[in-house]
Amino acid sequence: MAHTLFFLSATLFVPAVVGLARLVHPTHPKAAFWGCILSLMGFFGYGALDGIDYMTWVAGKADTGLNPVAMQAFIDEALHTKAVLIPVLLVFTLLPIGLVVLAVGVHRAGIAPGWLAALMALGMVGVAATLQYPVLLVVSALALLASFGTVGVKLLRAPSGEGSAAGPV
C-alpha cells in the first residue's frame, strides 16, 4: 500500500514542482530553472531508493516464489556496494538541493513565507530518511503537504491569471 501511495504522490510531485517553478519564473527565473531541474533530476534517485525498499519488502514475502534468503543477500550486496549506493545517493542529493533553491525562489517571490517554503526540502529529506520510523515519516509527509499544499491552495484561490507565469518556463 505504501508503495502505491508513493507512486501516486510521485505523479503529483512532478507537476507540483513544475507549477512552483512557473510561479517563481517571472521574478526569479534562475531559481525557477535550477530548482525545477535539480529537483526533477534528484527525484530519479528517490525513485531508486524506493525501488530498493520495495525489493526488500517483496523479498521478505514467502508467497512470491522467490527464495527470501537469496533475495535478501542480493539486496544486502547492492546496499553495501559503493558502485551502486554512491551514485544513487548523489543523484538523490539533487532533490533537496533543488527544493531549497525552489523554496528560496518561492520565498523571494512572495508566494510563501520562508519557513513554509523550507518545509519542502525538510519534508522530502525526512520522508527519505525516516522510512523505518512511521511517526517521523508521517510528520515529514505533513511538512510536504503543508508546504506544497499551501501554495497550491493559494494558487487555486487566486483570480484567473494571477500567480501564474506569463509564458513557458
CSV table of C-alpha atoms in Angstrom, one decimal:
chain,number,residue,atom,x,y,z
A,1,MET,CA,0.0,0.0,0.0
A,2,ALA,CA,2.8,2.4,0.9
A,3,HIS,CA,4.5,1.9,-2.5
A,4,THR,CA,1.2,2.5,-4.3
A,5,LEU,CA,0.8,5.8,-2.4
A,6,PHE,CA,4.4,6.7,-3.2
A,7,PHE,CA,3.7,6.2,-6.9
A,8,LEU,CA,0.5,8.3,-6.8
A,9,SER,CA,2.3,11.1,-4.9
A,10,ALA,CA,5.2,10.9,-7.4
A,11,THR,CA,2.8,11.5,-10.2
A,12,LEU,CA,1.7,14.7,-8.4
A,13,PHE,CA,5.2,15.7,-7.3
A,14,VAL,CA,6.4,16.4,-10.9
A,15,PRO,CA,3.5,18.9,-11.8
A,16,ALA,CA,3.8,20.5,-8.4
A,17,VAL,CA,7.5,21.3,-8.8
A,18,VAL,CA,6.9,22.5,-12.4
A,19,GLY,CA,4.0,24.6,-11.2
A,20,LEU,CA,6.0,26.1,-8.4
A,21,ALA,CA,8.8,26.9,-11.0
A,22,ARG,CA,6.2,28.6,-13.2
A,23,LEU,CA,5.1,30.7,-10.2
A,24,VAL,CA,8.6,31.8,-9.4
A,25,HIS,CA,9.8,32.3,-13.0
A,26,PRO,CA,8.5,35.8,-13.6
A,27,THR,CA,10.5,37.3,-10.8
A,28,HIS,CA,13.4,34.8,-10.3
A,29,PRO,CA,14.0,32.8,-13.5
A,30,LYS,CA,17.3,31.3,-12.4
A,31,ALA,CA,15.8,29.9,-9.1
A,32,ALA,CA,12.9,28.5,-11.1
A,33,PHE,CA,15.1,26.9,-13.7
A,34,TRP,CA,17.7,25.4,-11.3
A,35,GLY,CA,15.1,24.5,-8.6
A,36,CYS,CA,13.0,22.6,-11.1
A,37,ILE,CA,15.9,20.9,-13.0
A,38,LEU,CA,17.7,19.7,-9.8
A,39,SER,CA,14.5,18.6,-8.1
A,40,LEU,CA,13.3,16.5,-11.0
A,41,MET,CA,16.8,15.0,-11.5
A,42,GLY,CA,17.0,14.2,-7.9
A,43,PHE,CA,13.6,12.6,-8.0
A,44,PHE,CA,15.1,9.7,-10.0
A,45,GLY,CA,17.4,9.0,-7.1
A,46,TYR,CA,14.4,9.0,-4.7
A,47,GLY,CA,12.7,6.5,-7.1
A,48,ALA,CA,15.7,4.3,-6.9
A,49,LEU,CA,15.7,4.4,-3.1
A,50,ASP,CA,12.1,3.5,-3.0
A,51,GLY,CA,12.7,0.7,-5.5
A,52,ILE,CA,15.3,-0.8,-3.2
A,53,ASP,CA,12.9,-0.5,-0.3
A,54,TYR,CA,10.2,-2.3,-2.4
A,55,MET,CA,12.6,-5.1,-3.3
A,56,THR,CA,13.3,-5.6,0.3
A,57,TRP,CA,9.6,-5.8,1.1
A,58,VAL,CA,9.0,-8.3,-1.8
A,59,ALA,CA,12.0,-10.4,-0.8
A,60,GLY,CA,10.6,-10.9,2.7
A,61,LYS,CA,7.2,-12.3,1.5
A,62,ALA,CA,7.0,-16.1,1.3
A,63,ASP,CA,4.3,-16.3,-1.3
A,64,THR,CA,6.3,-14.7,-4.1
A,65,GLY,CA,8.0,-17.9,-5.1
A,66,LEU,CA,11.4,-16.3,-4.5
A,67,ASN,CA,14.0,-17.6,-2.1
A,68,PRO,CA,13.8,-14.9,0.6
A,69,VAL,CA,17.3,-15.6,1.9
A,70,ALA,CA,18.9,-15.4,-1.5
A,71,MET,CA,16.9,-12.3,-2.4
A,72,GLN,CA,17.9,-10.6,0.8
A,73,ALA,CA,21.6,-11.5,0.1
A,74,PHE,CA,21.3,-9.8,-3.3
A,75,ILE,CA,19.7,-6.7,-1.8
A,76,ASP,CA,22.3,-6.5,1.0
A,77,GLU,CA,25.1,-6.8,-1.5
A,78,ALA,CA,23.6,-3.9,-3.6
A,79,LEU,CA,23.2,-1.8,-0.5
A,80,HIS,CA,26.8,-2.3,0.5
A,81,THR,CA,28.3,-1.9,-2.9
A,82,LYS,CA,29.6,1.6,-3.3
A,83,ALA,CA,29.3,1.4,-7.1
A,84,VAL,CA,25.5,1.2,-6.6
A,85,LEU,CA,24.9,3.2,-3.5
A,86,ILE,CA,27.1,6.3,-4.1
A,87,PRO,CA,25.6,7.3,-7.5
A,88,VAL,CA,22.0,6.7,-6.2
A,89,LEU,CA,22.7,8.9,-3.1
A,90,LEU,CA,24.4,11.5,-5.1
A,91,VAL,CA,21.6,11.8,-7.5
A,92,PHE,CA,19.1,11.8,-4.6
A,93,THR,CA,21.0,14.7,-3.1
A,94,LEU,CA,20.0,16.9,-6.0
A,95,LEU,CA,16.4,16.6,-4.9
A,96,PRO,CA,16.7,18.5,-1.6
A,97,ILE,CA,19.2,20.9,-3.1
A,98,GLY,CA,16.7,21.7,-5.9
A,99,LEU,CA,13.9,22.1,-3.4
A,100,VAL,CA,16.0,24.5,-1.4
A,101,VAL,CA,16.7,26.6,-4.5
A,102,LEU,CA,13.0,26.5,-5.4
A,103,ALA,CA,12.0,27.3,-1.8
A,104,VAL,CA,14.3,30.4,-1.8
A,105,GLY,CA,12.6,31.5,-5.1
A,106,VAL,CA,9.1,30.9,-3.6
A,107,HIS,CA,10.0,33.0,-0.6
A,108,ARG,CA,11.7,35.8,-2.6
A,109,ALA,CA,8.7,35.9,-5.0
A,110,GLY,CA,6.4,36.5,-2.0
A,111,ILE,CA,4.5,33.3,-2.7
A,112,ALA,CA,5.0,31.8,0.7
A,113,PRO,CA,6.9,32.7,3.9
A,114,GLY,CA,10.5,31.3,4.2
A,115,TRP,CA,9.7,28.8,7.0
A,116,LEU,CA,6.9,27.3,5.0
A,117,ALA,CA,8.9,27.1,1.8
A,118,ALA,CA,11.8,25.4,3.8
A,119,LEU,CA,9.4,22.6,4.7
A,120,MET,CA,9.6,21.4,1.1
A,121,ALA,CA,13.3,20.3,1.4
A,122,LEU,CA,13.0,19.3,5.1
A,123,GLY,CA,9.9,17.2,4.4
A,124,MET,CA,11.5,15.4,1.4
A,125,VAL,CA,14.7,14.6,3.3
A,126,GLY,CA,12.5,13.4,6.2
A,127,VAL,CA,10.4,11.1,4.0
A,128,ALA,CA,13.6,9.5,2.6
A,129,ALA,CA,15.4,9.3,5.9
A,130,THR,CA,12.6,8.0,8.1
A,131,LEU,CA,11.1,5.1,6.2
A,132,GLN,CA,11.7,2.9,9.3
A,133,TYR,CA,10.0,5.3,11.7
A,134,PRO,CA,6.3,5.7,11.0
A,135,VAL,CA,5.7,8.7,13.2
A,136,LEU,CA,8.6,10.7,11.7
A,137,LEU,CA,7.5,9.6,8.3
A,138,VAL,CA,4.0,11.0,8.9
A,139,VAL,CA,5.5,14.3,10.3
A,140,SER,CA,7.7,14.6,7.1
A,141,ALA,CA,4.7,13.9,4.9
A,142,LEU,CA,2.7,16.5,6.7
A,143,ALA,CA,5.6,19.0,6.2
A,144,LEU,CA,5.4,18.3,2.4
A,145,LEU,CA,1.6,18.7,2.4
A,146,ALA,CA,1.8,22.0,4.3
A,147,SER,CA,4.4,23.5,2.0
A,148,PHE,CA,3.2,22.3,-1.4
A,149,GLY,CA,-0.5,22.3,-0.3
A,150,THR,CA,-0.5,25.9,1.0
A,151,VAL,CA,1.0,27.2,-2.2
A,152,GLY,CA,-1.4,25.1,-4.3
A,153,VAL,CA,-4.5,26.4,-2.4
A,154,LYS,CA,-3.2,29.9,-2.7
A,155,LEU,CA,-2.9,29.5,-6.5
A,156,LEU,CA,-6.4,27.9,-6.7
A,157,ARG,CA,-8.0,30.8,-4.8
A,158,ALA,CA,-6.3,33.5,-6.9
A,159,PRO,CA,-8.4,35.1,-9.5
A,160,SER,CA,-7.9,33.7,-13.0
A,161,GLY,CA,-4.5,34.7,-14.4
A,162,GLU,CA,-2.9,35.8,-11.2
A,163,GLY,CA,0.0,34.0,-9.8
A,164,SER,CA,0.8,32.1,-13.0
A,165,ALA,CA,3.8,32.7,-15.3
A,166,ALA,CA,3.1,34.7,-18.4
A,167,GLY,CA,5.0,32.3,-20.6
A,168,PRO,CA,6.6,28.9,-20.6
A,169,VAL,CA,9.4,28.3,-18.1
